[in-house]
PDB file of C-alpha atoms in Angstrom:
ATOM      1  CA  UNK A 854      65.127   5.386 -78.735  1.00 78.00           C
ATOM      2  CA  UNK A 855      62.691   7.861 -80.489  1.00 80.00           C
ATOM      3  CA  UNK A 856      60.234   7.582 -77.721  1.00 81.00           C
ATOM      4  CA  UNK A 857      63.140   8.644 -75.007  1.00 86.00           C
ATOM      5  CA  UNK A 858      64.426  11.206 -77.217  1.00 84.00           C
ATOM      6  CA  UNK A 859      60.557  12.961 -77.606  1.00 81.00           C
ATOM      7  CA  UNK A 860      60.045  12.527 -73.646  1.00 82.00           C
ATOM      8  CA  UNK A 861      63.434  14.703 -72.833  1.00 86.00           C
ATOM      9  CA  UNK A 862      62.831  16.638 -75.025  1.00 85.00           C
ATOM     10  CA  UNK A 863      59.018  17.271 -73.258  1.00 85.00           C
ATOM     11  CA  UNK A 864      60.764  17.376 -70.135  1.00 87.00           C
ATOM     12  CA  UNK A 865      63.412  20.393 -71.351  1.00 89.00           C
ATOM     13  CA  UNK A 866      60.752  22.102 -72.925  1.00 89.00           C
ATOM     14  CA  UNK A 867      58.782  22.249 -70.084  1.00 89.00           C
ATOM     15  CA  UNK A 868      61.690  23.499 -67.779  1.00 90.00           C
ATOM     16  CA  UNK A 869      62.114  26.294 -70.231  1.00 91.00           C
ATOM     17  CA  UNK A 870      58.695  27.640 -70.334  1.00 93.00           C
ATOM     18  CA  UNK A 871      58.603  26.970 -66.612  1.00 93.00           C
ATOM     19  CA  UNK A 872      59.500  31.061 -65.759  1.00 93.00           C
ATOM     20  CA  UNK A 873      56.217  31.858 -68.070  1.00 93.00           C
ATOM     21  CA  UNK A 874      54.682  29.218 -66.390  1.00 93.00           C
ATOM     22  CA  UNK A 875      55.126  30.674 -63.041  1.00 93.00           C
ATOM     23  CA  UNK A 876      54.448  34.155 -63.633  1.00 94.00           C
ATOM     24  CA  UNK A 877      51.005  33.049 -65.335  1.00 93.00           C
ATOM     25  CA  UNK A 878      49.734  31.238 -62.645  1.00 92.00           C
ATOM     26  CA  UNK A 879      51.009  34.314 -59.991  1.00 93.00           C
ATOM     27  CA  UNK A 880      49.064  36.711 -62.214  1.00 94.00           C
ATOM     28  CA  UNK A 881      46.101  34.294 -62.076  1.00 91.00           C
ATOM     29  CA  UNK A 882      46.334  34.718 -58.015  1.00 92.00           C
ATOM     30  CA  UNK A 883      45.290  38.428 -58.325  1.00 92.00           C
ATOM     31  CA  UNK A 884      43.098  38.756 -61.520  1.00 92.00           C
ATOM     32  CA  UNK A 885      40.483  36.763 -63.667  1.00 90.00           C
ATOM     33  CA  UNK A 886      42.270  33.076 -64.342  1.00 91.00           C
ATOM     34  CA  UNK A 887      40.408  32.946 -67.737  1.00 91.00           C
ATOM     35  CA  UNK A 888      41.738  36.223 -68.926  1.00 92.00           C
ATOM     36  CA  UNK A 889      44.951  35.457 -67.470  1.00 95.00           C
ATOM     37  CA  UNK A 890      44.995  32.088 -68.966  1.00 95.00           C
ATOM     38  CA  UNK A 891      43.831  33.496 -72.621  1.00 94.00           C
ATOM     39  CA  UNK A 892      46.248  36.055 -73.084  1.00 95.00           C
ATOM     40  CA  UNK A 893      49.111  33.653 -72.005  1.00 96.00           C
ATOM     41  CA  UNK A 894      47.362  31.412 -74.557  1.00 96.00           C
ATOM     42  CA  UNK A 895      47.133  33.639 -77.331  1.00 96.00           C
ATOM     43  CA  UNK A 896      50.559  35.126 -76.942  1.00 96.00           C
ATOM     44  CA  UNK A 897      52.297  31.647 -76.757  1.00 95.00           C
ATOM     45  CA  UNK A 898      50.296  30.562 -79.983  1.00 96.00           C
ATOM     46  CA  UNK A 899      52.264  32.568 -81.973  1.00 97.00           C
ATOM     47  CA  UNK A 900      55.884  30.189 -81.708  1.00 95.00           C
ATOM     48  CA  UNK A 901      56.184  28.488 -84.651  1.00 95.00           C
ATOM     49  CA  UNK A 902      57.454  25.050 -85.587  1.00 93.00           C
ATOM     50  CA  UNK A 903      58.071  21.922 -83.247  1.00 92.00           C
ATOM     51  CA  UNK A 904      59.937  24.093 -81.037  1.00 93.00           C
ATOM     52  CA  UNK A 905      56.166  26.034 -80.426  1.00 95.00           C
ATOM     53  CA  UNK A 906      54.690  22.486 -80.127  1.00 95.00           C
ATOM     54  CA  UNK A 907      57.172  21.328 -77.314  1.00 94.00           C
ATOM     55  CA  UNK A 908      56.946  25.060 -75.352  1.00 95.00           C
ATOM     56  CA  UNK A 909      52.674  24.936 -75.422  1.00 95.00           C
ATOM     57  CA  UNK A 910      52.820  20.893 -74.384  1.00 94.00           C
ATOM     58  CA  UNK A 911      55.192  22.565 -71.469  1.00 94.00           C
ATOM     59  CA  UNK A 912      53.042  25.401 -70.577  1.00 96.00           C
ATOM     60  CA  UNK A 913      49.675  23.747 -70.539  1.00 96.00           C
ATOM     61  CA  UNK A 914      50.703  20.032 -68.927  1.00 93.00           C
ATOM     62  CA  UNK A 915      50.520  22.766 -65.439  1.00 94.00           C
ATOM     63  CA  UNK A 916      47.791  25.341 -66.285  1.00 95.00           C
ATOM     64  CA  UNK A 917      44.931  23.420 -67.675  1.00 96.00           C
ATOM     65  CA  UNK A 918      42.577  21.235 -65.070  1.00 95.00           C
ATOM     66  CA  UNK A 919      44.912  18.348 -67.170  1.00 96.00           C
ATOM     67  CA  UNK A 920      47.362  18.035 -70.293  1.00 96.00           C
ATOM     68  CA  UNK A 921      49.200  14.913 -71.422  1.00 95.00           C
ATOM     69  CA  UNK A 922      52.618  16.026 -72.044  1.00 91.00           C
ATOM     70  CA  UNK A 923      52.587  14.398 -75.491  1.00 91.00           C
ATOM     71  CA  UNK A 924      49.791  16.121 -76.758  1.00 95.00           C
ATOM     72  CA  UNK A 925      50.473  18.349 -80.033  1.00 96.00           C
ATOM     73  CA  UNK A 926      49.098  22.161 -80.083  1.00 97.00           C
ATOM     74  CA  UNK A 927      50.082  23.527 -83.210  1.00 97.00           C
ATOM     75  CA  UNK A 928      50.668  27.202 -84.307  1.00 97.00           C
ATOM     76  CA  UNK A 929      47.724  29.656 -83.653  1.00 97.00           C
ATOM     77  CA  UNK A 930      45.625  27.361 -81.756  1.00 97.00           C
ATOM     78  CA  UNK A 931      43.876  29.759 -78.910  1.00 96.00           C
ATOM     79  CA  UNK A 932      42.770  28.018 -75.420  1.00 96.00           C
ATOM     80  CA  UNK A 933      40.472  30.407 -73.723  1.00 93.00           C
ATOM     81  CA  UNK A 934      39.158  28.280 -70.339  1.00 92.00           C
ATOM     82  CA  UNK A 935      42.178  26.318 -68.116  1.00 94.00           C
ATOM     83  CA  UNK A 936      38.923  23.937 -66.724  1.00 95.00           C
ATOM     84  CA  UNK A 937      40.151  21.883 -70.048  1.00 97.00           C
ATOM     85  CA  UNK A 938      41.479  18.606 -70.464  1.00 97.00           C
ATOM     86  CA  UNK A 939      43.438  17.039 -73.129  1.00 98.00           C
ATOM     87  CA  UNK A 940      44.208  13.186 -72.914  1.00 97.00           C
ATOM     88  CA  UNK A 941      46.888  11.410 -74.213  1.00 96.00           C
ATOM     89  CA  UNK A 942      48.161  11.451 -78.291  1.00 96.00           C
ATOM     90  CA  UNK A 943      45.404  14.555 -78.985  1.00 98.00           C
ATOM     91  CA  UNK A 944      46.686  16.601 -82.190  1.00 98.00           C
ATOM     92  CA  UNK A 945      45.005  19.821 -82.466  1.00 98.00           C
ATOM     93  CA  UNK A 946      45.421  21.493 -86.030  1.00 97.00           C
ATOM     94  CA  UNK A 947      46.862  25.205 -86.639  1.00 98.00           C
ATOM     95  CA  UNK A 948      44.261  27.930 -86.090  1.00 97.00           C
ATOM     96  CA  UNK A 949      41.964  26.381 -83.780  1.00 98.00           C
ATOM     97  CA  UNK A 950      39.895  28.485 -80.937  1.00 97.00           C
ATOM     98  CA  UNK A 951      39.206  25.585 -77.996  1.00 97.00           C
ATOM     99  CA  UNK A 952      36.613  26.158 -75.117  1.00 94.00           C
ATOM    100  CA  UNK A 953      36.162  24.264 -72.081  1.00 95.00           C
ATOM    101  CA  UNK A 954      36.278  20.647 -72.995  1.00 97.00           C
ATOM    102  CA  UNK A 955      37.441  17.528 -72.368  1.00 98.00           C
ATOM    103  CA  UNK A 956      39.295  15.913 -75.104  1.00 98.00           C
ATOM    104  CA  UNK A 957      39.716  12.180 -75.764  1.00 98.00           C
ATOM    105  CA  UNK A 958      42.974   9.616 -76.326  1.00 98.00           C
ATOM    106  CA  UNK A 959      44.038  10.235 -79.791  1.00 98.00           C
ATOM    107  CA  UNK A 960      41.707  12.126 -81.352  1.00 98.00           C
ATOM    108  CA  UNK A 961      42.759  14.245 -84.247  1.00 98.00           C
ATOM    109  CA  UNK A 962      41.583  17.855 -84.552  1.00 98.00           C
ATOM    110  CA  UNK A 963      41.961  19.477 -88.241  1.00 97.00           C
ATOM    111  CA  UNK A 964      42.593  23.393 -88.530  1.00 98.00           C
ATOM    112  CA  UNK A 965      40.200  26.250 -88.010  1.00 98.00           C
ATOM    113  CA  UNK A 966      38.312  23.986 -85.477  1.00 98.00           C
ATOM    114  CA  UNK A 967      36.141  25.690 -83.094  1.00 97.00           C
ATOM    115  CA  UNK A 968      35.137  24.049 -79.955  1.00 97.00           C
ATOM    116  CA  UNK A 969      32.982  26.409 -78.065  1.00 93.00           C
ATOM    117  CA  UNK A 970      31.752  25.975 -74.475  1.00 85.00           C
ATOM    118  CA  UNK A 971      28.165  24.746 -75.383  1.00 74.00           C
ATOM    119  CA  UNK A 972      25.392  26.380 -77.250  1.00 75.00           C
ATOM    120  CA  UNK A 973      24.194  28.923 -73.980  1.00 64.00           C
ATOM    121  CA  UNK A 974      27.643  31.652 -73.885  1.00 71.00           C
ATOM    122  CA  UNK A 975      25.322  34.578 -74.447  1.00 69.00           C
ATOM    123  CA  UNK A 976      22.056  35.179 -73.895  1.00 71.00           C
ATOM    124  CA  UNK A 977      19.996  38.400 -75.712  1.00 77.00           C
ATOM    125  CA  UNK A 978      16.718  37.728 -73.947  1.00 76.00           C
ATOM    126  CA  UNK A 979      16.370  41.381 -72.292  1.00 77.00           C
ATOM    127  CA  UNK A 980      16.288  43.739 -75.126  1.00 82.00           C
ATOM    128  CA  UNK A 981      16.929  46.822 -73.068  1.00 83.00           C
ATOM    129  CA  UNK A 982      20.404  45.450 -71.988  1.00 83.00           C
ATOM    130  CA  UNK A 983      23.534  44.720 -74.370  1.00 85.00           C
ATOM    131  CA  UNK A 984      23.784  41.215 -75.817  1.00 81.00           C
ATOM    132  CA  UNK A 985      27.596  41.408 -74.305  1.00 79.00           C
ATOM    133  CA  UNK A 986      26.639  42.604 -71.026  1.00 80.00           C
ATOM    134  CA  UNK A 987      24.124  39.714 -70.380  1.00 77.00           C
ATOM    135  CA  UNK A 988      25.391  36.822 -68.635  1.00 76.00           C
ATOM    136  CA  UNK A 989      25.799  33.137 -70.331  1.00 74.00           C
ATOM    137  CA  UNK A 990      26.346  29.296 -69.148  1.00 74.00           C
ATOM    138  CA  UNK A 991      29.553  27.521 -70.229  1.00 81.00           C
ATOM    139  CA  UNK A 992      29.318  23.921 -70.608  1.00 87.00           C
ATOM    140  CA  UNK A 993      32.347  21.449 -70.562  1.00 95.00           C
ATOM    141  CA  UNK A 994      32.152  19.842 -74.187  1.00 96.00           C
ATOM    142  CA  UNK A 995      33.100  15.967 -73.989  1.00 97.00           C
ATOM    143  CA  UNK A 996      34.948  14.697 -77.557  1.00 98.00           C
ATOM    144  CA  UNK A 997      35.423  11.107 -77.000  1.00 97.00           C
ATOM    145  CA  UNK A 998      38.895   9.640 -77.698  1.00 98.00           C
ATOM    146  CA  UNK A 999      39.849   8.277 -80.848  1.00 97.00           C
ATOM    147  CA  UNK A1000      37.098  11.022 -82.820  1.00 98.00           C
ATOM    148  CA  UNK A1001      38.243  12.880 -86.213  1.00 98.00           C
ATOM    149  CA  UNK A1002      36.763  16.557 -86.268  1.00 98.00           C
ATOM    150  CA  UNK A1003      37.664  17.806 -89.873  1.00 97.00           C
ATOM    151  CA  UNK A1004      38.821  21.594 -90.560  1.00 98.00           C
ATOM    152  CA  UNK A1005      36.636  24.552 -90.156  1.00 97.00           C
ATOM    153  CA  UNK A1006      34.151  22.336 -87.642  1.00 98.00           C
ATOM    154  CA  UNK A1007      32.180  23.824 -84.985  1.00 97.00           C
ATOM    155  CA  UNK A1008      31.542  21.813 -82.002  1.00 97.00           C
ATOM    156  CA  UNK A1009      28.849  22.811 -79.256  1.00 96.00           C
ATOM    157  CA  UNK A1010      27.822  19.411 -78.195  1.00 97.00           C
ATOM    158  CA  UNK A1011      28.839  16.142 -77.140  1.00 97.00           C
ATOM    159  CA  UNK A1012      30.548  13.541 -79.538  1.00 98.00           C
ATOM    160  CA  UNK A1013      30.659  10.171 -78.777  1.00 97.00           C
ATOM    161  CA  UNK A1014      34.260   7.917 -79.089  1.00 98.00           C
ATOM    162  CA  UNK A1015      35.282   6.593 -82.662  1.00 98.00           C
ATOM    163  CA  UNK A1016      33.076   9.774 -84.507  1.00 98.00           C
ATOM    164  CA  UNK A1017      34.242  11.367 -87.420  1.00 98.00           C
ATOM    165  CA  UNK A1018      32.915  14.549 -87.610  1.00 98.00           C
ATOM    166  CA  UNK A1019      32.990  16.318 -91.482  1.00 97.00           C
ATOM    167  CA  UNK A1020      34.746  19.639 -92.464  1.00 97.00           C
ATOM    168  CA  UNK A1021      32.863  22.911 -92.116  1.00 97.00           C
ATOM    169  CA  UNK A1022      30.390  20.732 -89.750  1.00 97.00           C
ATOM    170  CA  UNK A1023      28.122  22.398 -87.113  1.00 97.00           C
ATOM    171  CA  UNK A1024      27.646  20.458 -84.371  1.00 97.00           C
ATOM    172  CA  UNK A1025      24.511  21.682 -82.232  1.00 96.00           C
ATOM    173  CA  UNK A1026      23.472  17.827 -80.757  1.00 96.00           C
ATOM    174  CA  UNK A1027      25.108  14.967 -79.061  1.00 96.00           C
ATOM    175  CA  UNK A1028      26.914  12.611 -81.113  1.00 97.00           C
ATOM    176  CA  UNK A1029      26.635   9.423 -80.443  1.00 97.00           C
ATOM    177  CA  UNK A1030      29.424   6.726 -80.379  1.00 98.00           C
ATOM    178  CA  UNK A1031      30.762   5.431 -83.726  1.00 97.00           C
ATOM    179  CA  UNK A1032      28.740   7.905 -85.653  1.00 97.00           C
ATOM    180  CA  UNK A1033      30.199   9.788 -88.757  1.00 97.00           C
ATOM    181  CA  UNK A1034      28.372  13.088 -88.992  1.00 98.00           C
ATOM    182  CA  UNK A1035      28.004  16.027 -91.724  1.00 97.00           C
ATOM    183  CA  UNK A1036      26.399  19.161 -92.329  1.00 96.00           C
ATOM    184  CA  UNK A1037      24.725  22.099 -90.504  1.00 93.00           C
ATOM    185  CA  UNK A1038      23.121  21.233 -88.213  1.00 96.00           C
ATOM    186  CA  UNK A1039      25.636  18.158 -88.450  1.00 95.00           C
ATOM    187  CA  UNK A1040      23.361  14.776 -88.415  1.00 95.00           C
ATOM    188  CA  UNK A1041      24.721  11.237 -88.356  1.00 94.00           C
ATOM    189  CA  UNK A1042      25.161   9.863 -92.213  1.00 95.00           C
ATOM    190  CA  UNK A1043      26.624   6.725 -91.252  1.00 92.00           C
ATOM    191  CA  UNK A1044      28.050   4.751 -88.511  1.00 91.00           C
ATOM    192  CA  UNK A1045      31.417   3.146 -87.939  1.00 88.00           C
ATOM    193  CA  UNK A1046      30.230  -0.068 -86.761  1.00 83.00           C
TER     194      UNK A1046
END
């Protein structure tokens, strides 16, 4: 009964952001998707309570490359690239800032997470040009499912499924599978398995 109750209630939520919906992804015909995408991201971060949670799930199930509908995207969490993907049973804490990434089944993201678009955004190799007019690479950050990223993490780098990853972590290096990782630069303490 709960379960049917939570899927209506994904289903009216998503008809009622549908209108902001729409006019996002017109917009996103004519100028920069990205930029589009981020300030439609930034402004709907700001709804509080489940209501906010049920209105984002709406909203990004048809703007990112793929949402689950069930996912949870809780108050002042920022998405800046729609080439994102967010599986099944993800929670994503208050106050993150999420990249381009793919993120796994049922993976639990505490607050003030960062997961940035790899470790190459900016370069500041010509020293007669502007580090923030010099061009960058964004990578598409895989967090396996099932992973626990703790608050205030950073993530620039793979991390294998069934990681825990510690809070206030910096992760610069791919994680492998089953690992449970600390620190900065975050290194594997002990494994799961």
């Amino acid at each position: 009964m709960k379960r049917n109750i939570k899927r209506m209630l994904y289903i009216v939520s998503a008809l009622l952001i549908s209108p902001f919906t729409l006019i996002c992804l017109m917009i996103s015909i004519v100028l920069n998707k990205d930029a589009v995408f981020s300030s439609f991201s930034q402004l709907l971060s700001l709804l509080p309570g489940k209501v906010g949670v049920y209105l984002r799930a709406g909203f990004y199930r048809f703007t990112l490359t793929s949402c689950s509908p069930d996912v949870v995207i809780s108050f002042l969490v920022l998405l800046s690239q729609r080439d994102t993907d967010i599986d099944k049973g993800v929670y994503i804490g208050p106050q993150c800032n999420i990249g381009k990434c793919h993120i796994g089944k049922h993976t639990l993201i505490g607050s003030g997470v960062h997961v940035m678009s790899g470790k190459g955004q900016h370069n500041f190799d010509d020293l007669n040009i502007p580090i923030k007019e010099q061009s960058g690479s964004f990578e598409k950050i895989n967090i396996g499912e099932d992973c626990w990223i703790g608050n205030g993490a950073m993530i620039m780098a793979n991390i294998g499924a069934n990681s825990v990853v510690g809070a206030g972590s910096v992760v610069i290096s791919e994680i492998p599978p089953f690992s449970i990782v600390a620190g900065n630069p975050a290194r594997v303490i002990k494994s799961r398995c």
